[in-house]
CSV table of C-alpha atoms in Angstrom, one decimal:
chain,number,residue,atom,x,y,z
A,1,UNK,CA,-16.0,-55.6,62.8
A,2,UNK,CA,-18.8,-53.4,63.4
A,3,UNK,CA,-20.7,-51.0,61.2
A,4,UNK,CA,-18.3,-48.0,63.1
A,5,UNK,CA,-15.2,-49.2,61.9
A,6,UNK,CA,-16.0,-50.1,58.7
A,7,UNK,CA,-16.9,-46.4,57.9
A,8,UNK,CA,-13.9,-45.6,60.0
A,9,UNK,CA,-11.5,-47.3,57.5
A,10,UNK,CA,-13.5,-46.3,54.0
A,11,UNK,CA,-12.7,-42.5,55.5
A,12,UNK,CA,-9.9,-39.8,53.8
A,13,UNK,CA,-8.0,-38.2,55.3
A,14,UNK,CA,-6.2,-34.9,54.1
A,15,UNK,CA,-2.8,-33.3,55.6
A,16,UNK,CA,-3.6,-30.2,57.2
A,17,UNK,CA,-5.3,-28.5,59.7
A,18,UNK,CA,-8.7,-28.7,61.1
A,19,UNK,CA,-9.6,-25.4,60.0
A,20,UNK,CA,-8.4,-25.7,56.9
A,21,UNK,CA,-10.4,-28.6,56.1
A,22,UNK,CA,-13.9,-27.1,57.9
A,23,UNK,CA,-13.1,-24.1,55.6
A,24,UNK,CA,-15.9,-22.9,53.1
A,25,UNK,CA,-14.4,-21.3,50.1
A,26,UNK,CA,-15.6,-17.7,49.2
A,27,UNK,CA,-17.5,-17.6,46.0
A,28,UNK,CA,-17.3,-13.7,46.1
A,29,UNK,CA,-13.3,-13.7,46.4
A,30,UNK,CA,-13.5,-16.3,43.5
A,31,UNK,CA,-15.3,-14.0,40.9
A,32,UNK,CA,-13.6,-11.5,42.3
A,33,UNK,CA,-10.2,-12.9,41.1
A,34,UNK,CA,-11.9,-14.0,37.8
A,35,UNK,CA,-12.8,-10.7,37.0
A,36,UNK,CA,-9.1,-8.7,37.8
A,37,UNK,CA,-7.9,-11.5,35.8
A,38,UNK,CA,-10.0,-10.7,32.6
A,39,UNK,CA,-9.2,-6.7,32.9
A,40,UNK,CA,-5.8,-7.2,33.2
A,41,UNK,CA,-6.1,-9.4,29.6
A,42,UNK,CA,-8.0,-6.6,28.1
A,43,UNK,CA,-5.6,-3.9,29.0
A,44,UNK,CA,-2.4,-6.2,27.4
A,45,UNK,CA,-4.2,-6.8,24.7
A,46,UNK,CA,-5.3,-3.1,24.1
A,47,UNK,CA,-1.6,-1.9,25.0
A,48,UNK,CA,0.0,-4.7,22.0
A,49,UNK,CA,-3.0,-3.5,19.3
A,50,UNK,CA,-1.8,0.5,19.9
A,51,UNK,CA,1.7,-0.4,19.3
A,52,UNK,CA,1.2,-2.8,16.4
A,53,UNK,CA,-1.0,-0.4,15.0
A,54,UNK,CA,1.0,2.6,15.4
A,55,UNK,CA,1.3,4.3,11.8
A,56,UNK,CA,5.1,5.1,10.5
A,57,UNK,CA,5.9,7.7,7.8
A,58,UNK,CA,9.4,6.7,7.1
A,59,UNK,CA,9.0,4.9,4.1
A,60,UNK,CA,11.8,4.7,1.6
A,61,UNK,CA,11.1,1.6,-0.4
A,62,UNK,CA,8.7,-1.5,-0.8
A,63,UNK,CA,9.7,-4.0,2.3
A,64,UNK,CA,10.5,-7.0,1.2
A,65,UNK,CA,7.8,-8.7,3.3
A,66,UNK,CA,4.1,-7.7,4.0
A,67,UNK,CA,1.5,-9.2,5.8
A,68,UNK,CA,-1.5,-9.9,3.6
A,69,UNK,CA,-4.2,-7.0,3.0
A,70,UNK,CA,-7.2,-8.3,1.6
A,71,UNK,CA,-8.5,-4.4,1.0
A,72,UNK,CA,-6.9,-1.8,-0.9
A,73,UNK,CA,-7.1,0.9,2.6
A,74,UNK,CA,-8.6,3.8,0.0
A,75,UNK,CA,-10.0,6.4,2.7
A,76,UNK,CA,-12.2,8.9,0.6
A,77,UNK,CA,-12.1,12.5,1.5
A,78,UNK,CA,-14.9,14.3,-0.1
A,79,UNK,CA,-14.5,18.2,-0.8
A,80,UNK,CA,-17.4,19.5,-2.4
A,81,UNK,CA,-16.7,21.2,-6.4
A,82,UNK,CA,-15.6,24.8,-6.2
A,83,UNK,CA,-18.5,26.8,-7.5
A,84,UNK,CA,-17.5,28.2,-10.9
A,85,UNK,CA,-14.9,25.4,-11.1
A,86,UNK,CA,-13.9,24.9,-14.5
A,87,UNK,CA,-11.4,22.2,-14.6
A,88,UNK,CA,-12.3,19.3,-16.8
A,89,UNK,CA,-10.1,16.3,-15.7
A,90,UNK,CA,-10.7,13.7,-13.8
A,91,UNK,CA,-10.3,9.7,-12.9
A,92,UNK,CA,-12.7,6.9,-14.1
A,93,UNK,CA,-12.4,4.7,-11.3
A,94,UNK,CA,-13.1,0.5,-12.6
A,95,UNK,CA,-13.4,-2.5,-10.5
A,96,UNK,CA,-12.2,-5.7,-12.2
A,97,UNK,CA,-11.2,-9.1,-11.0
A,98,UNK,CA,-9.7,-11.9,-13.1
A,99,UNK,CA,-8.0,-15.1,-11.8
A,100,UNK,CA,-9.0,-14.3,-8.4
A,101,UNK,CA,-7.0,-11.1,-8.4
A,102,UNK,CA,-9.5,-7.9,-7.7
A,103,UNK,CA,-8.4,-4.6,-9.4
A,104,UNK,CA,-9.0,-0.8,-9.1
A,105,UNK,CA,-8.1,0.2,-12.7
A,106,UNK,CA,-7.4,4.5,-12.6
A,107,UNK,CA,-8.7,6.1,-16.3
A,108,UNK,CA,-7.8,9.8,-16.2
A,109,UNK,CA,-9.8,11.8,-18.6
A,110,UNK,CA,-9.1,15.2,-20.1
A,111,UNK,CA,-5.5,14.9,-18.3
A,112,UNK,CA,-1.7,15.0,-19.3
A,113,UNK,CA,0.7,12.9,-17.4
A,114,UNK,CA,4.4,14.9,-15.6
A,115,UNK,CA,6.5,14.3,-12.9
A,116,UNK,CA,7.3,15.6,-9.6
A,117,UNK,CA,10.3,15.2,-7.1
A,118,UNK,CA,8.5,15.9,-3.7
A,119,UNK,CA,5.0,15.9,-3.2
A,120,UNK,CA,2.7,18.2,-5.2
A,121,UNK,CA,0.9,21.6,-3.8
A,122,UNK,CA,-2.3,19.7,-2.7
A,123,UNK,CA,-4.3,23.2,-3.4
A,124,UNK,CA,-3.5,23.0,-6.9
A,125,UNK,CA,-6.4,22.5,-8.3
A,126,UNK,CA,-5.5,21.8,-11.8
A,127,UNK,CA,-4.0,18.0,-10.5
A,128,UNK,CA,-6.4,15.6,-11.1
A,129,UNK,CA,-4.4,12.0,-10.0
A,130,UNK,CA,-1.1,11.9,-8.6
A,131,UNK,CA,0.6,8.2,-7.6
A,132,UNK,CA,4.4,7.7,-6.7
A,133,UNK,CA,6.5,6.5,-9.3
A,134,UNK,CA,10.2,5.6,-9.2
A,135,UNK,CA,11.8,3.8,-5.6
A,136,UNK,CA,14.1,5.2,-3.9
A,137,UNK,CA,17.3,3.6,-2.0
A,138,UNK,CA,17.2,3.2,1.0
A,139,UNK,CA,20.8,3.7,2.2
A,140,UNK,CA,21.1,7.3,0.6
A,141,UNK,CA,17.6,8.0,-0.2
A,142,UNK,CA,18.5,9.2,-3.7
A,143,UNK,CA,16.2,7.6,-6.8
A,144,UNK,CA,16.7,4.7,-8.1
A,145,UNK,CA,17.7,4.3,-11.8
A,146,UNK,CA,17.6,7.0,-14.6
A,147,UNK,CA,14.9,10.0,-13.8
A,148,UNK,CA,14.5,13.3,-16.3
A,149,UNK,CA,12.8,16.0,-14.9
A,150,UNK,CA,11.7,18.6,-17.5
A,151,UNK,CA,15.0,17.6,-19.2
A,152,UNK,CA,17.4,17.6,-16.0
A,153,UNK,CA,19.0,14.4,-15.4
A,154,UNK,CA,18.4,13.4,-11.5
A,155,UNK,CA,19.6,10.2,-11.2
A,156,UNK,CA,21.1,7.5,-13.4
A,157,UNK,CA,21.3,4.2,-13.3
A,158,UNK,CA,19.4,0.6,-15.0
A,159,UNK,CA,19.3,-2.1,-12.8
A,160,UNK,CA,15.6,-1.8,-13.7
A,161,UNK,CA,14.3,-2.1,-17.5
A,162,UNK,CA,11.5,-0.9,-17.1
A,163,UNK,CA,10.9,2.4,-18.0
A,164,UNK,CA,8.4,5.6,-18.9
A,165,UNK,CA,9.1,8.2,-21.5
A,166,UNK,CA,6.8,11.1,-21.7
A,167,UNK,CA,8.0,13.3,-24.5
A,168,UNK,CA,6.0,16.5,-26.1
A,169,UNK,CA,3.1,15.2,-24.2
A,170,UNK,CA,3.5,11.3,-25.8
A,171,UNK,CA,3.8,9.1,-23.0
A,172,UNK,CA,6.0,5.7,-23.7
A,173,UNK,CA,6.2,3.0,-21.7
A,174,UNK,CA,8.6,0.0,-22.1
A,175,UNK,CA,11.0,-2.1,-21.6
A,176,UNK,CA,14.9,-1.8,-22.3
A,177,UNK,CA,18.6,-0.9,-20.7
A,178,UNK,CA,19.5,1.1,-23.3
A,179,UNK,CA,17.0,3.6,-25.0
A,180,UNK,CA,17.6,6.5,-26.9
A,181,UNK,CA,14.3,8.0,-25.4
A,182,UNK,CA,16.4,8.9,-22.2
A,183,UNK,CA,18.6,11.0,-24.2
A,184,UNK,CA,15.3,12.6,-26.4
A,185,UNK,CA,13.6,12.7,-22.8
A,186,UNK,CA,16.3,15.1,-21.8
A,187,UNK,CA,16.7,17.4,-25.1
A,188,UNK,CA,13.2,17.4,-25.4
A,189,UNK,CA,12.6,19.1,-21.8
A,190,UNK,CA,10.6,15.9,-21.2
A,191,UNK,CA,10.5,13.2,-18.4
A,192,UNK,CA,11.8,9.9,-17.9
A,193,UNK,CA,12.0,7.1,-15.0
A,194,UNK,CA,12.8,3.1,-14.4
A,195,UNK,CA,10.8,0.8,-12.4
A,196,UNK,CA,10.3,-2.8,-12.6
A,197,UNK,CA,8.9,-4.4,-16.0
A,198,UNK,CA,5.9,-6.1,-15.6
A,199,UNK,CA,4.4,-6.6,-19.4
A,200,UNK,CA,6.0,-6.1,-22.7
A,201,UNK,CA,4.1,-6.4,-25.3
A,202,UNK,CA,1.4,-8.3,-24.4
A,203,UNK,CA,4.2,-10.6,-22.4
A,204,UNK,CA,4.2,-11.4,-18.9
A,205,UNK,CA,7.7,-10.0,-17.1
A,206,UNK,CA,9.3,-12.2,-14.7
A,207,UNK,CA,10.8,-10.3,-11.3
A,208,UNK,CA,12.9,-11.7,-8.5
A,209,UNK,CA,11.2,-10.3,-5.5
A,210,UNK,CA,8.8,-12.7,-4.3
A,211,UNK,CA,7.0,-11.5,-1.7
A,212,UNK,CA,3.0,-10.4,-1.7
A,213,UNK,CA,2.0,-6.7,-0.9
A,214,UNK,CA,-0.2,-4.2,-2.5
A,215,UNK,CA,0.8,-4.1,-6.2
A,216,UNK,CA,0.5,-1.2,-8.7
A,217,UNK,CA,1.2,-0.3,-12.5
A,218,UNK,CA,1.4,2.2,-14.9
A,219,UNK,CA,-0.2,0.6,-18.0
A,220,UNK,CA,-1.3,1.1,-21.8
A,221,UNK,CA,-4.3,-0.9,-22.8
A,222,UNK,CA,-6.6,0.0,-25.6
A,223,UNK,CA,-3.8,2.8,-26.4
A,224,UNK,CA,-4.9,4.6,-23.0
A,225,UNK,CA,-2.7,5.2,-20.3
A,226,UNK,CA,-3.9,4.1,-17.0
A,227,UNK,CA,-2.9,3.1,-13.1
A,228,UNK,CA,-4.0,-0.3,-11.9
A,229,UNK,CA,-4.0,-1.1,-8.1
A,230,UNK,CA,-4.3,-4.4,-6.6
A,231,UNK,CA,-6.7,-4.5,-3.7
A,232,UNK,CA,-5.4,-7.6,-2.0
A,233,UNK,CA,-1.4,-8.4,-1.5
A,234,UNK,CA,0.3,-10.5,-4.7
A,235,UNK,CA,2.7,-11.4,-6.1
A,236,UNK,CA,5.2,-10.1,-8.8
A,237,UNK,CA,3.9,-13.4,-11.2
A,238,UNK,CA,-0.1,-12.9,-10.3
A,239,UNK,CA,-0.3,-9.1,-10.3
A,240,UNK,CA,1.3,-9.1,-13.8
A,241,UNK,CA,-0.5,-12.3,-15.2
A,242,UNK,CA,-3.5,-10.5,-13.8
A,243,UNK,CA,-2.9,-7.5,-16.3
A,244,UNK,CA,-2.0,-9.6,-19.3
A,245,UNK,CA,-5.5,-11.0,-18.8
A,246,UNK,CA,-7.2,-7.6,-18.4
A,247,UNK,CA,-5.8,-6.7,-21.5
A,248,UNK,CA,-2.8,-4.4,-20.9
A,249,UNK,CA,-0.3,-4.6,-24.0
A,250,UNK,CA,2.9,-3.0,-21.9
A,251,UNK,CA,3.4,-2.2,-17.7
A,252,UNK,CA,6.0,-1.0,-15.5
A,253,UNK,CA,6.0,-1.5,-11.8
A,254,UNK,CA,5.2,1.3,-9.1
A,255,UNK,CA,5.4,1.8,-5.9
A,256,UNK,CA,3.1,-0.6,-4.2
A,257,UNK,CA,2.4,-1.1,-0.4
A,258,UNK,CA,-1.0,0.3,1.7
A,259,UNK,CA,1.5,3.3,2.4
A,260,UNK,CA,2.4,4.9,-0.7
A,261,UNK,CA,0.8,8.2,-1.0
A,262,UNK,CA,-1.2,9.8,-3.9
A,263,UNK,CA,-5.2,11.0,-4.5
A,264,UNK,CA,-7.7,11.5,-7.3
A,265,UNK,CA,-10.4,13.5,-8.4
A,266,UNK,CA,-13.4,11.6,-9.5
A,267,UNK,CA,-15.9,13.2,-12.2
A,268,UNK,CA,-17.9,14.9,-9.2
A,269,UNK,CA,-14.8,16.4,-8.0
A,270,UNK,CA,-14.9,14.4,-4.8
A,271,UNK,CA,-10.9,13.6,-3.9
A,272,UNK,CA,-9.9,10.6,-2.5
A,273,UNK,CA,-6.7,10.1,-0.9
A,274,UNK,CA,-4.9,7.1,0.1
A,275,UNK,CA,-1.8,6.0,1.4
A,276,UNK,CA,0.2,8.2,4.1
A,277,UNK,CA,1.6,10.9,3.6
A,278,UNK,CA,5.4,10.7,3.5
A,279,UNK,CA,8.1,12.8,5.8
A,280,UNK,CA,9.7,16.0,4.8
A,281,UNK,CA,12.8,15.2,4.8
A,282,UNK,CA,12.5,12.8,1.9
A,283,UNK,CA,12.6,15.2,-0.5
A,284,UNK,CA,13.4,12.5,-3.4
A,285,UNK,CA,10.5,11.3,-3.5
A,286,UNK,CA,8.9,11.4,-6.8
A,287,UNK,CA,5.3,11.1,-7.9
A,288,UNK,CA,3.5,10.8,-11.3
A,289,UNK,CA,0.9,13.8,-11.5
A,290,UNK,CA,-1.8,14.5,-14.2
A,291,UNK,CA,-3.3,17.9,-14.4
A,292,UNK,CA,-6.0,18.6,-16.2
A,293,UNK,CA,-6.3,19.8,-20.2
């Protein structure tokens, strides 16, 4: 066999024409392709991050489920003091974290604590530190549990113990289905509303939801009266064990989530709001406010 026919045989062979074989590929039509390919993945993906992204303000309770936030979303908006302001109050603002759970702890100074169905007149400059307070349904929208306004009876209802009584300017918090501090609250032209117990006494509360989100509390410790916000998602059990540990004697739950509303003065006067502002037409809404002395 000669030296031709033995490349002849070791030779492949593929189906197809001549020309299709003697044809060069085009590196420009190659990058070109690469390229629409790549702006057509960065215009999905920018289209999917708008619509995940895209804010609601019908909020009527805590979901049941939340993705974990590992910040509490606090956007500050600074206005500058009022010259010849003289209001006194303000919010002590604390950092803490114990067991791995980091904290905002809320200290209003030189303020007394109320109630409001619907949000408060943001120009009113005597409110210091306003936070929602009691959930609401969210078939009817109406509150949930017993809630006193300046001595009117709102709602009624216990299938939360938890509860917080201010009366004559005393504000008590604690836990029970039967109190006669609802009644007082009313006679007295005071306040009242339920939430979920989360400390009595010094006593971790157990709770059955179990999913994470932003947690926060009304709480005593030291005999002062104070809000503490979680500023990553947890649990019922670790938010609660996290307060015990702090040193809060007695806590009720309220409304958590990065989309509850409410803002604070600090001592400077600088407000911060956070949250998002909730619709109109959920007029139950209620909120804890504290004006200044």
């Amino acid at each position: 066999m000669s030296k031709k026919d033995i490349q002849t045989e070791n030779e492949v062979y593929f189906l197809g024409s001549k020309e299709s074989r003697d044809k060069k590929p085009n590196p420009q039509k190659k990058w070109w392709l690469i390229a629409a390919a790549c702006i057509a993945v960065v215009i999905i993906v920018a289209l999917l991050t708008l619509l995940l992204r895209k804010p609601t303000t019908d909020y009527y309770f805590e979901p049941e489920t939340e993705e974990a936030v590992y910040t509490a979303g606090i956007t500050p908006d600074t206005i500058q003091p009022i010259p010849g302001d003289t209001v006194k109050g303000y919010v002590e603002i604390l950092e803490e974290t114990v067991n791995d759970v980091p904290m905002f702890v809320y200290v209003p100074h030189h303020a007394t604590l109320s109630l409001s169905v619907g949000i408060p007149d943001t120009s009113d400059s005597t409110i210091v530190f306003i936070t929602q307070a009691a959930d609401i349904r969210g078939d009817n929208y109406e509150i949930v549990g017993d809630f006193v306004l300046a001595g009117e009876k709102l709602s009624r209802g216990v299938a939360k113990t938890g509860f917080c009584a201010v009366i004559d300017g005393e504000v008590i918090i604690g836990v029970s289905d039967n109190t006669p501090l609802l009644q007082k609250a009313i006679e007295w032209k005071g306040y009242f509303f339920r939430q979920y117990p989360l400390v009595d006494n010094g006593i971790l509360i157990e709770n059955n939801p179990k999913n994470k989100s932003i947690r926060r509390a009304l709480a005593t410790r030291s005999g002062k009266v104070i809000m503490v916000e979680s500023r990553s998602a947890e649990s019922f059990h670790d938010f609660a064990q996290a307060l015990v540990d702090i040193g809060v004697t007695d806590a009720i739950y309220l409304v958590g989530s990065n989309t509850a509303f409410g803002w604070y003065y600090d001592e400077e006067h600088k407000k911060t709001e956070y949250g998002t502002v909730q619709s109109e037409e959920l007029r139950n809404i209620s909120y804890i406010v504290w004006r200044s002395e």
